[in-house]
Coordinates of C-alpha atoms and ligand atoms in Angstrom, one line a residue:
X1 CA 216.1 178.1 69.5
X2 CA 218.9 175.6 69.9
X3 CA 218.0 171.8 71.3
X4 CA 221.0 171.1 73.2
X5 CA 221.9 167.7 74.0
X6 CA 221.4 165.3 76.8
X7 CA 222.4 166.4 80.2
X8 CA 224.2 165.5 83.2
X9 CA 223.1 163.4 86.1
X10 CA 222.4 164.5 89.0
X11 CA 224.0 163.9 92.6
X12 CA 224.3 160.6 94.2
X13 CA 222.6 162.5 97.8
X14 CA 219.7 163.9 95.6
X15 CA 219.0 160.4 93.4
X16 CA 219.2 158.9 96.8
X17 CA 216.7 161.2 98.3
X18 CA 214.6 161.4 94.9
X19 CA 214.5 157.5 95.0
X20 CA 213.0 157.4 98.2
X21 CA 209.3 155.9 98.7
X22 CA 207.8 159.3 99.4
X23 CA 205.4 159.4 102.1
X24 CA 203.0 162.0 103.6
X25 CA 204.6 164.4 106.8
X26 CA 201.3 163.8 109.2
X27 CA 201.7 165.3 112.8
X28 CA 205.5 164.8 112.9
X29 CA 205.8 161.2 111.2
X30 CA 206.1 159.9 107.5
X31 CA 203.4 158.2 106.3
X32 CA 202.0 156.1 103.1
X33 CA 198.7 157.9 102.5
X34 CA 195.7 155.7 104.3
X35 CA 194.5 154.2 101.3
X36 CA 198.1 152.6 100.8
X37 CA 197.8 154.3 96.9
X38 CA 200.8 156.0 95.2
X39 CA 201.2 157.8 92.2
X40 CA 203.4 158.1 90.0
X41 CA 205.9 161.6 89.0
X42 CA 207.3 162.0 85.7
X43 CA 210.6 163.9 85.1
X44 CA 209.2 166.2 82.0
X45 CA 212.4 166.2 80.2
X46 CA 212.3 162.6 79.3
X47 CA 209.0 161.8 79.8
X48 CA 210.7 158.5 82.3
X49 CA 209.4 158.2 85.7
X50 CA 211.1 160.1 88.5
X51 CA 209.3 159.0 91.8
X52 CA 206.6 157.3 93.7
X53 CA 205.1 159.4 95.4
X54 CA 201.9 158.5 98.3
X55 CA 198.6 159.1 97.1
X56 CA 196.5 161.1 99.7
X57 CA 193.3 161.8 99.6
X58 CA 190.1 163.0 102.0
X59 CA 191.2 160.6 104.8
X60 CA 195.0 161.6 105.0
X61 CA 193.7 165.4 104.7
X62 CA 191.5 164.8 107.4
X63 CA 194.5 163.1 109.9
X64 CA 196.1 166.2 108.7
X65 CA 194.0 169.0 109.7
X66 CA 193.1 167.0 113.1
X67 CA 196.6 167.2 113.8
X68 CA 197.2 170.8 112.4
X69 CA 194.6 171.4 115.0
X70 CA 196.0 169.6 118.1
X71 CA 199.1 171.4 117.3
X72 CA 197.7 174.8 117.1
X73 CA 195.7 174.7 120.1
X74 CA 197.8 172.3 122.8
X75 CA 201.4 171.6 123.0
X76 CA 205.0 173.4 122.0
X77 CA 203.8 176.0 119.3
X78 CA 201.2 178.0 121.2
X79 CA 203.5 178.2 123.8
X80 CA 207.2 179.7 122.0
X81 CA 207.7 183.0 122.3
X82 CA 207.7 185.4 119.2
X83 CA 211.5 185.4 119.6
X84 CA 211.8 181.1 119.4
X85 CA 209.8 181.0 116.2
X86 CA 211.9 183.4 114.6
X87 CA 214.4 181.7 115.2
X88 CA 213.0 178.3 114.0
X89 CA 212.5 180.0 110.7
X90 CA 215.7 181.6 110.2
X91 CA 217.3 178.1 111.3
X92 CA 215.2 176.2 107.8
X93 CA 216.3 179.4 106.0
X94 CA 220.0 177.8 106.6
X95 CA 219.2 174.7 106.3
X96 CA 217.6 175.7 102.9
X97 CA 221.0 177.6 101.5
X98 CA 223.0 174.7 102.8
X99 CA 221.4 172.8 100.2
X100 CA 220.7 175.2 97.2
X101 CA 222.7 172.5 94.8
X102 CA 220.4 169.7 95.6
X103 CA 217.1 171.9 95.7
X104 CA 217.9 173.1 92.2
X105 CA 218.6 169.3 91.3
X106 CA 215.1 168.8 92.6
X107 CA 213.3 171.4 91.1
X108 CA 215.3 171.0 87.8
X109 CA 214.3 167.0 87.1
X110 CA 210.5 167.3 88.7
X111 CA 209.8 170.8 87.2
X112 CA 211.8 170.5 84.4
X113 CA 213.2 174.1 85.1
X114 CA 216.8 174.9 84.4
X115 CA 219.3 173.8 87.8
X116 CA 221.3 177.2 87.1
X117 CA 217.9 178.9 87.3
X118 CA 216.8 177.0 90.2
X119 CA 220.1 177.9 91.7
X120 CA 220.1 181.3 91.0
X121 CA 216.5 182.2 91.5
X122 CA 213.9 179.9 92.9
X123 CA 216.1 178.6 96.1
X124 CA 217.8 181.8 97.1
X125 CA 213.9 183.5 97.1
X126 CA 213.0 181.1 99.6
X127 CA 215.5 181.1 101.9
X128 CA 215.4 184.5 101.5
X129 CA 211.7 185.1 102.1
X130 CA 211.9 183.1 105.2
X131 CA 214.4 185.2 106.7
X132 CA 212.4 188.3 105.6
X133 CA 209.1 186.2 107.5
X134 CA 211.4 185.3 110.6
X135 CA 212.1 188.8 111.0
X136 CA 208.3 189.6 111.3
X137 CA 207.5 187.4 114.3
X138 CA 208.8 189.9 116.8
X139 CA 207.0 192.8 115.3
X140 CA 203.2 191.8 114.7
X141 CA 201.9 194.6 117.2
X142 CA 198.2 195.9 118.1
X143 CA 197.2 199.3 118.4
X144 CA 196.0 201.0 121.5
X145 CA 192.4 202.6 120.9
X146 CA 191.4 206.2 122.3
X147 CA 187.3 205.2 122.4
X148 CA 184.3 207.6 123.3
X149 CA 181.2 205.2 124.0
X150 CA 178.7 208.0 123.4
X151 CA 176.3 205.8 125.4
X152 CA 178.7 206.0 128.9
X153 CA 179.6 209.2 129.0
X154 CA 181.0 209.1 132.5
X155 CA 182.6 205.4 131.5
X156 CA 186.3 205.2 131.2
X157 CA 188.0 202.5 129.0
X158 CA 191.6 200.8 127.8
X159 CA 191.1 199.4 124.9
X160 CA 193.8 197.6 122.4
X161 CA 193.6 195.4 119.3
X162 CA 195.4 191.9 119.8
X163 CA 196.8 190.1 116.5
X164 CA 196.4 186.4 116.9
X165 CA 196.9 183.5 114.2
X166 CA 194.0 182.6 112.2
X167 CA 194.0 179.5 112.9
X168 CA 194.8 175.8 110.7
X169 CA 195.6 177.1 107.1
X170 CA 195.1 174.8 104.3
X171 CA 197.4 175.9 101.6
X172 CA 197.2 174.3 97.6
X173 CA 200.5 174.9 95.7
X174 CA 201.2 175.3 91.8
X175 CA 204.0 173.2 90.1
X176 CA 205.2 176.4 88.6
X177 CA 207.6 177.0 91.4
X178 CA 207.5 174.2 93.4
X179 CA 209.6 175.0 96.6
X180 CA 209.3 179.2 95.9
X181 CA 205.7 178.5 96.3
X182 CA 205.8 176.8 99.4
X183 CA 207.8 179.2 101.1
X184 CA 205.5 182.0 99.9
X185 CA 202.7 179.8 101.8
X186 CA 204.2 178.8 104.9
X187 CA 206.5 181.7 105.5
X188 CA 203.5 184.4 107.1
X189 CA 201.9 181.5 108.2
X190 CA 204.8 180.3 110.0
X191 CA 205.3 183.8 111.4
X192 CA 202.2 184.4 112.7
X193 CA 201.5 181.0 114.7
X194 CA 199.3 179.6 112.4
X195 CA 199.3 175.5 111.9
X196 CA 199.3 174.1 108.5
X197 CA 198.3 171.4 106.2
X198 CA 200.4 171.8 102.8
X199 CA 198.6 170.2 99.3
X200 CA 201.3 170.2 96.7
X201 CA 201.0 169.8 92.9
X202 CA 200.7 166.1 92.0
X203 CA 203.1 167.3 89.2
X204 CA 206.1 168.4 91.3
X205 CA 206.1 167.3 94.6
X206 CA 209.4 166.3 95.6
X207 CA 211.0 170.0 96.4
X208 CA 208.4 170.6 99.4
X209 CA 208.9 166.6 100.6
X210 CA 212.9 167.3 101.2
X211 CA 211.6 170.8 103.1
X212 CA 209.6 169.0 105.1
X213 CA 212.6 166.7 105.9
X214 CA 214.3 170.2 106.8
X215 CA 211.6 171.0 108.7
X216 CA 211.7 168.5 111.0
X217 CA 215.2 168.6 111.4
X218 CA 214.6 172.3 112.1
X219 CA 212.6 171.3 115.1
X220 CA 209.3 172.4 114.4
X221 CA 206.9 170.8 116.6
X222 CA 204.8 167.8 115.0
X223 CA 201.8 168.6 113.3
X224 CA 202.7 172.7 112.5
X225 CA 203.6 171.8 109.1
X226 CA 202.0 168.5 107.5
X227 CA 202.5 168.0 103.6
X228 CA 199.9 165.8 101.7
X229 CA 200.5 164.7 98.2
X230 CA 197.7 163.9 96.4
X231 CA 195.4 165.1 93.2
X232 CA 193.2 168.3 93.5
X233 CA 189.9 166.5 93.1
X234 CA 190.8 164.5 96.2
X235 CA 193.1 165.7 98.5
X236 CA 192.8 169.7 97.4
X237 CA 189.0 169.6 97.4
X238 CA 188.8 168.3 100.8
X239 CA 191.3 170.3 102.1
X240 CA 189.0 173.5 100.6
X241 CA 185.9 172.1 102.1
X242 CA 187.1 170.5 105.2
X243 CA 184.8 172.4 108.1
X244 CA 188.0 172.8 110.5
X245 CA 190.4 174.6 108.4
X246 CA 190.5 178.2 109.5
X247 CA 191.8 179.4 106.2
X248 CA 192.4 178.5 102.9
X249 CA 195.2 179.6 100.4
X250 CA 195.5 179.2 97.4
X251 CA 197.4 179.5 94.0
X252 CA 196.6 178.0 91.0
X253 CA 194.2 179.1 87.9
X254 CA 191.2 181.2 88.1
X255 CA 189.0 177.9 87.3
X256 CA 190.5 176.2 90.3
X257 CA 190.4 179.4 92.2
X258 CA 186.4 179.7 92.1
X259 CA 185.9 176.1 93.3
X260 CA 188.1 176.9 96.2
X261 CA 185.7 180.0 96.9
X262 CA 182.5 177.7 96.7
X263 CA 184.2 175.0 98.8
X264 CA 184.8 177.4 101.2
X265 CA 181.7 179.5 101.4
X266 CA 179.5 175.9 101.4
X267 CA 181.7 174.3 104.5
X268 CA 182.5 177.1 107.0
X269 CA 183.3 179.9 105.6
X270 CA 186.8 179.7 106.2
X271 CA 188.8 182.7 105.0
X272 CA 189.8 182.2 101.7
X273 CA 193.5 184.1 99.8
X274 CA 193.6 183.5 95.9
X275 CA 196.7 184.3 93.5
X276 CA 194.9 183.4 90.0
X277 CA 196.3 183.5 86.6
X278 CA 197.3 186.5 84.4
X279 CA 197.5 188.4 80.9
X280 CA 199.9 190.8 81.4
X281 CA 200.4 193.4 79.5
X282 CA 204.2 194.5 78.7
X283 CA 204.3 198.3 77.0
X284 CA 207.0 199.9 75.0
X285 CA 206.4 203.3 74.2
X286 CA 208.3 204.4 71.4
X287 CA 210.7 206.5 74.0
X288 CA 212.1 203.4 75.1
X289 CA 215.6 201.8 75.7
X290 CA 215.2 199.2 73.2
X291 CA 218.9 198.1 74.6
X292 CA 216.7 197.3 77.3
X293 CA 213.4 196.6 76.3
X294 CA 213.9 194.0 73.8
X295 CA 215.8 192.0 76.2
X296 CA 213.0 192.2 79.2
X297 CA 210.2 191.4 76.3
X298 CA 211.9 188.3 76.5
X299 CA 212.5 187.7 79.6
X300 CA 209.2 188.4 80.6
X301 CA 207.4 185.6 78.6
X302 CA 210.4 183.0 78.5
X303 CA 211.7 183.2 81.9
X304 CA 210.3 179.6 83.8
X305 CA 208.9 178.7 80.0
X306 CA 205.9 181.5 80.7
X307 CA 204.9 179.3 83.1
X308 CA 204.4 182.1 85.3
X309 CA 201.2 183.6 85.8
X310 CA 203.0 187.6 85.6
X311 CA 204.1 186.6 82.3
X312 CA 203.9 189.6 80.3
X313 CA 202.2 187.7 77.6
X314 CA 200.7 190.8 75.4
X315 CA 203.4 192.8 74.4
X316 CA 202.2 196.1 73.3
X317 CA 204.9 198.1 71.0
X318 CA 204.6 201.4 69.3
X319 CA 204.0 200.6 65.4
X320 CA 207.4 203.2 64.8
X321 CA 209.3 200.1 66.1
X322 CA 207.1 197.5 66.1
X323 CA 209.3 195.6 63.5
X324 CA 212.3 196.4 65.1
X325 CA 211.5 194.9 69.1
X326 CA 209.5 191.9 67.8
X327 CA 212.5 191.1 65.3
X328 CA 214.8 191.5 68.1
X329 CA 212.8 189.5 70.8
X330 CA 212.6 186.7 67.8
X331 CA 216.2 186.7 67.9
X332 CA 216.3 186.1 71.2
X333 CA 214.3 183.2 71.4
X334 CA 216.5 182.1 68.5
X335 CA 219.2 181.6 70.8
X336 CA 217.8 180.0 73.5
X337 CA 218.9 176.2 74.1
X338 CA 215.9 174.4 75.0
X339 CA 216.6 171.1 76.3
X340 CA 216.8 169.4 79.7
X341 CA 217.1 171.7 82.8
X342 CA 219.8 169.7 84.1
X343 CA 222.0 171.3 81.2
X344 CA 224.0 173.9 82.7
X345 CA 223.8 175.1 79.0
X346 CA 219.9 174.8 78.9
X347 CA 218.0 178.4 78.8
X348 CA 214.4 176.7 78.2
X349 CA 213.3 173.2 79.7
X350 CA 209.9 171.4 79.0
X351 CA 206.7 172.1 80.0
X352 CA 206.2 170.3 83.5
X353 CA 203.7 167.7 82.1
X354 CA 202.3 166.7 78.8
X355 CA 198.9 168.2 79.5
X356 CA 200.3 171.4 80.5
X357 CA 202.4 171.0 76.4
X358 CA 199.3 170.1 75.0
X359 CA 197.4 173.0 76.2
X360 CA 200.0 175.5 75.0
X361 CA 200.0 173.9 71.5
X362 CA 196.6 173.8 71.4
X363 CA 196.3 177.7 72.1
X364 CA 198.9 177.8 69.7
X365 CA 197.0 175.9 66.8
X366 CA 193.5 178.0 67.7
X367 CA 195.7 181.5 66.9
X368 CA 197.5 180.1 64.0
X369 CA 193.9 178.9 62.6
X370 CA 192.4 181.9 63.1
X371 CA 194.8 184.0 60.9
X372 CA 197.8 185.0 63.7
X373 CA 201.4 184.3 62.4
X374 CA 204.3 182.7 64.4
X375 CA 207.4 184.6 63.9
X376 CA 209.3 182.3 65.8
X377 CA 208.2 179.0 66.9
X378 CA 204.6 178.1 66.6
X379 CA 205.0 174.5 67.7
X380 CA 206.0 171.1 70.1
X381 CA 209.9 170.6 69.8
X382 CA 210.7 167.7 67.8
X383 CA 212.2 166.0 70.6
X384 CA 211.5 163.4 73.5
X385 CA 210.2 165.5 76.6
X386 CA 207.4 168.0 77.0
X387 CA 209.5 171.0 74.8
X388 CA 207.6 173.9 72.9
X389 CA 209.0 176.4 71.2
X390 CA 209.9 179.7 72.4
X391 CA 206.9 182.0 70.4
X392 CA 205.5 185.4 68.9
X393 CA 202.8 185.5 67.6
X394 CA 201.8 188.5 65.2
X395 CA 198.8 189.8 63.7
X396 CA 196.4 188.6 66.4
X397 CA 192.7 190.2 66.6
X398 CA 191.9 191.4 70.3
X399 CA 188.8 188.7 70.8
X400 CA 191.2 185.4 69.9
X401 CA 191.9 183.2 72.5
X402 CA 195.6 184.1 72.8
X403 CA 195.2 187.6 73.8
X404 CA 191.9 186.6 76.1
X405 CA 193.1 183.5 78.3
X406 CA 196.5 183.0 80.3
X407 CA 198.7 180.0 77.9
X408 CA 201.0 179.4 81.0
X409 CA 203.7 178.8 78.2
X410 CA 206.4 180.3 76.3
X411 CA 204.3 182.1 73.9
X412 CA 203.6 186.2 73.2
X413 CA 201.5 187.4 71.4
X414 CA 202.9 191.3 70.0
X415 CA 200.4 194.0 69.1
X416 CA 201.2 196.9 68.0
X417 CA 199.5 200.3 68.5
X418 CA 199.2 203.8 67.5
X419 CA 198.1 206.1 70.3
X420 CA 200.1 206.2 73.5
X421 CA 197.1 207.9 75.2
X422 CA 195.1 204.8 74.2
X423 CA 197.2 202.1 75.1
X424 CA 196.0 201.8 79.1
X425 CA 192.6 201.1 78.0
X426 CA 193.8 198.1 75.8
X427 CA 196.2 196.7 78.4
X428 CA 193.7 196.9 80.9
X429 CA 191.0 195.4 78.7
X430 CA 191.1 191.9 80.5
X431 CA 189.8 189.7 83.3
X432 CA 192.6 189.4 84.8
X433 CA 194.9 192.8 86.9
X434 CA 198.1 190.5 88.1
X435 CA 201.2 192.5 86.5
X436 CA 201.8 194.9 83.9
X437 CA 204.7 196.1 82.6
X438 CA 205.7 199.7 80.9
X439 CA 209.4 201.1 78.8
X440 CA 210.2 204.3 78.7
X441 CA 212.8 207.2 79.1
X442 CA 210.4 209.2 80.4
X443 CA 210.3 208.5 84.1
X444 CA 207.3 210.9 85.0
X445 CA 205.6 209.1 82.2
X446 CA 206.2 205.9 83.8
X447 CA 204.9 206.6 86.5
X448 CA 201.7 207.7 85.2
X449 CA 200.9 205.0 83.3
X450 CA 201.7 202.6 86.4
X451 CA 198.8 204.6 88.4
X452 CA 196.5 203.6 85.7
X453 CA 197.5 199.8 84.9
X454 CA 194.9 198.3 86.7
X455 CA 197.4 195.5 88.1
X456 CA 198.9 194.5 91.7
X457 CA 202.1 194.5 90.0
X458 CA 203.6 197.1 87.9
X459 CA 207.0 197.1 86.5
X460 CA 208.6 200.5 85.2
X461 CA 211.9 199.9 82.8
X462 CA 212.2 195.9 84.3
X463 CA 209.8 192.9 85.1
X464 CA 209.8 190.5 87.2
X465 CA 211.9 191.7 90.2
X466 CA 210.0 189.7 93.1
X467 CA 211.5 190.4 96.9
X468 CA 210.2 188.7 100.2
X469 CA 209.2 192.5 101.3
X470 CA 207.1 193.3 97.7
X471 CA 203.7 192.6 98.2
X472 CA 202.2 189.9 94.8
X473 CA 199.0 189.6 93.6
X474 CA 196.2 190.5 91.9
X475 CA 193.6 192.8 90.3
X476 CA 190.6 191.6 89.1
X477 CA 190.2 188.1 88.7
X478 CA 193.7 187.5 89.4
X479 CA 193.1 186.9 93.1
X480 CA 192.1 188.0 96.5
X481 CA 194.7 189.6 99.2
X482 CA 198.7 189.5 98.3
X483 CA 201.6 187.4 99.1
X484 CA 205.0 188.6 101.1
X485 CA 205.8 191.6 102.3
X486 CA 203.8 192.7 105.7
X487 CA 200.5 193.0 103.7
X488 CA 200.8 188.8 103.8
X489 CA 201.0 188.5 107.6
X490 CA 197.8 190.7 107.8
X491 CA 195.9 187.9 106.0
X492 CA 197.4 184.9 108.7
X493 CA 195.7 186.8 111.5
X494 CA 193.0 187.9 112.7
X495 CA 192.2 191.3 114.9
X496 CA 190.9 191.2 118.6
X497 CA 189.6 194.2 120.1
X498 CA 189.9 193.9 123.7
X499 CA 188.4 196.7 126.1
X500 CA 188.5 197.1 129.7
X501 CA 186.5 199.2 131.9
X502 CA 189.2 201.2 134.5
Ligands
ADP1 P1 197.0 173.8 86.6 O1 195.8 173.6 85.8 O2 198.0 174.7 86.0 O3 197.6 172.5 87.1 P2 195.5 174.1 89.0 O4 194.9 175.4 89.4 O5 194.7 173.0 88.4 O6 196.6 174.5 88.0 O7 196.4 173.5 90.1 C1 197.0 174.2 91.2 C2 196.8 173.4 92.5 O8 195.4 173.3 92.7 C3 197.4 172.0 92.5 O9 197.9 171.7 93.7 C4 196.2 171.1 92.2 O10 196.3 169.8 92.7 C5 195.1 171.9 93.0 N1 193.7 171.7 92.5 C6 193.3 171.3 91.3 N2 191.9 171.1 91.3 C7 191.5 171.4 92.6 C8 190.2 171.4 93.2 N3 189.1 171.1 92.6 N4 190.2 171.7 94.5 C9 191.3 172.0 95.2 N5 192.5 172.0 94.7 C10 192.7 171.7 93.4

């Protein structure tokens, strides 16, 4: 691990858009949140203040969802064809790639992620998944029905299955990718003629602010997309609990997750989608492409600072090169420069927010106390910012906290093991089914042990390779239904079954 040095600045249009008084998008206007509170957002790399950002709470949500509502039931968007909302999609997927630069210089200073990464990656997913969505709009068909009615024998019937939108979603983002996330939210909601009311991360909220600036530029009529900034106790909880929302997704941590469901279930009942955490097991049978193996080891924990909640944070290796692929994955962390994101040198940023640094270093101290061994890293980075060090842990006992709860950080924990045939038990030996990851020469092999990872995602000779049209999500306590791909516009709407008597 290198710490590089202090980076450029960004832009003159993003500072200018960055330094803004950032207000909340209610039914088609920007507004300071009703309680006239702000709140502070830190840039993570130097711990300085980035923004102001409006404070919403229960009161804006609930000018948000009335609004959500007016719009989903009266005026422009109940009334565009399938065709025109395609269309409006495609036209923010444009806007979005005309502006990858200052998206990534967003993401970069809020998140604290790497521009070249944002730029690459996180931008280019979302334009790309909202073409995918806009695509779907045309092509959300019923089925027609061949029914008996025992009970009218001498009856004769059409009947056909309608799919309309669910309703007004409420939709709660994680800071892990802020604008990636977004578009994974209102993308099938979008498509499907749903109405929304977005709650972004109090952490990083700027990224979905300038796409709501887009959005309006886009033309979408006021009140199909409203953005409230705000804390989850406040502004999330009432959007959970609020008695008008038709639907409520969310991603976030399993914790946060089971509130949602309770929120839910004690207002109305609303549907409810989850994408929870993860403790993903990464395998590398001893037939492997080490060439290839060691390299994915590492970028399954490191990419986005494991702040990803497919990290492959267990990394199981065959004890005949046990030495060899944690050695090798050590030297990769070795060389990567940590420092700020905006860095076109930086490989690593900080953790988005003190808390989040704390709580890696603090799983970090409970393995290290128990007896586990850092073979790289181990600690904060001595440094301004929220940095930890890239991290493999060895010699780790399977009820320790780092191999039972997600970190959401740059740190692995690398168990070795004897008996191939065994190995599936182990990696599925957890709460949590979100990814899982297997390396081997042996394609037939691979596929075998994918059937039996007990994971919505499963990753033969690579990991993570996300596309708008593969569904995500979990097993387990990972979550309930998937994002993108088609399986995501099944869970915006709901099914009519309409029958007529000829
Ligand atoms: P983390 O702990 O990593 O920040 P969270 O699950 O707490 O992840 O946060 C994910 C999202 O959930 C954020 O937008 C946050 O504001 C929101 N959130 C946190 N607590 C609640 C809650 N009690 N109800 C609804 N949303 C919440």
């Amino acid at each position: 691990m290198i710490l590089t040095a202090e980076a450029p600045a960004a832009r003159k249009e993003t500072m200018a858009f960055i330094d803004q008084q950032h207000q909340l998008l209610i039914d088609g206007q920007w507004q300071p949140a009703a309680s006239g509170k702000t709140f502070e957002v830190k840039n993570p790399a130097n711990e300085q203040t980035l923004a102001q950002v409006a404070e919403g709470d229960r009161a804006d949500i609930d000018l948000a969802v009335k609004a959500a509502r007016r719009a989903f039931e009266s005026g422009p968007w109940p009334q565009m064809t399938p065709s025109q909302r395609g269309q409006l999609i495609w036209k923010l997927a444009d806007m979005l790639e005309q502006n990858v630069e200052e998206f990534a210089e967003i993401e970069s200073l809020d998140n604290g992620k790497p521009k070249v990464v944002a730029a690459a990656a996180d931008i280019p997913l979302a334009v790309d998944l909202f073409r995918y969505m806009a695509g779907w709009t045309t092509k959300l068909e019923g089925n027609t029905l061949p029914i008996s009615v025992p009970y009218l024998p001498d009856a004769e019937f059409h009947s056909f299955t309608l799919r309309e939108p669910v309703g007004v979603v409420g939709q709660i983002i994680p800071w892990n990718f802020p604008l990636l996330m977004a578009a994974w939210k209102l993308g099938p909601a979008l498509a499907t003629g749903c109405t929304v009311v977005l709650k972004v991360a109090e952490e990083t909220p700027l990224s979905a602010l300038r796409l709501g600036h887009l959005i309006q530029e886009a033309g979408f009529p006021p009140g199909v997309v409203n953005i409230v900034t705000g804390f989850g106790e406040t502004a999330g909880a009432a959007l959970a609990a609020h008695p008008d929302v038709d639907k409520v997704a969310f991603t976030g941590s399993t914790e946060v997750g089971k509130l949602i469901v309770k929120a839910a279930g004690e207002s109305n009942l609303k549907k409810v989608t989850l994408e929870l955490g993860g403790k993903s097991p990464n395998i590398v049978l001893p037939d492997a492409d080490l060439s290839a193996a060691i390299p994915g080891a590492a970028n399954a924990i490191f990419f986005n600072h494991g702040q990803c909640c497919c990290a492959g944070s267990r990394l199981f290796v065959h004890q005949s090169q046990f030495d060899e692929v944690v050695e090798g994955v050590a030297e990769q962390a070795r060389q990567i420069n940590l420092g700020p994101g905006m860095d076109p040198q930086c490989g690593m940023g900080p953790m988005v927010s003190q808390i989040q640094q704390e709580r890696v270093c603090g799983y970090m101290d409970a393995g290290l106390n128990a007896g586990a061994q850092a073979v790289v890293g181990g600690k904060r980075a001595d440094r301004d910012g929220y940095f930890v060090e890239p991290t493999i842990l060895v010699n780790t006992q399977p009820e320790m906290s780092v191999i039972q709860e997600e970190i959401f950080g740059p740190v692995v924990a690398a168990v070795p093991f004897d008996d191939p045939e065994q190995i599936v038990a182990e990696a599925n030996d957890s709460i949590y089914g979100l990814a899982a990851a297997v390396w081997t020469r042996d394609i037939s092999r691979g596929h075998k042990i994918a059937k039996r990872l007990r994971a919505g995602n499963v990753w033969v000779n690579c990991y993570n390779i996300f596309d708008a049209a593969l569904p995500f999500g979990g097993y387990k306590q990972s979550g309930w239904g998937r994002e993108m791909g088609h399986a995501a516009l099944d869970l915006y709407t709901e099914t009519k079954a309409v029958t007529v008597q000829l």
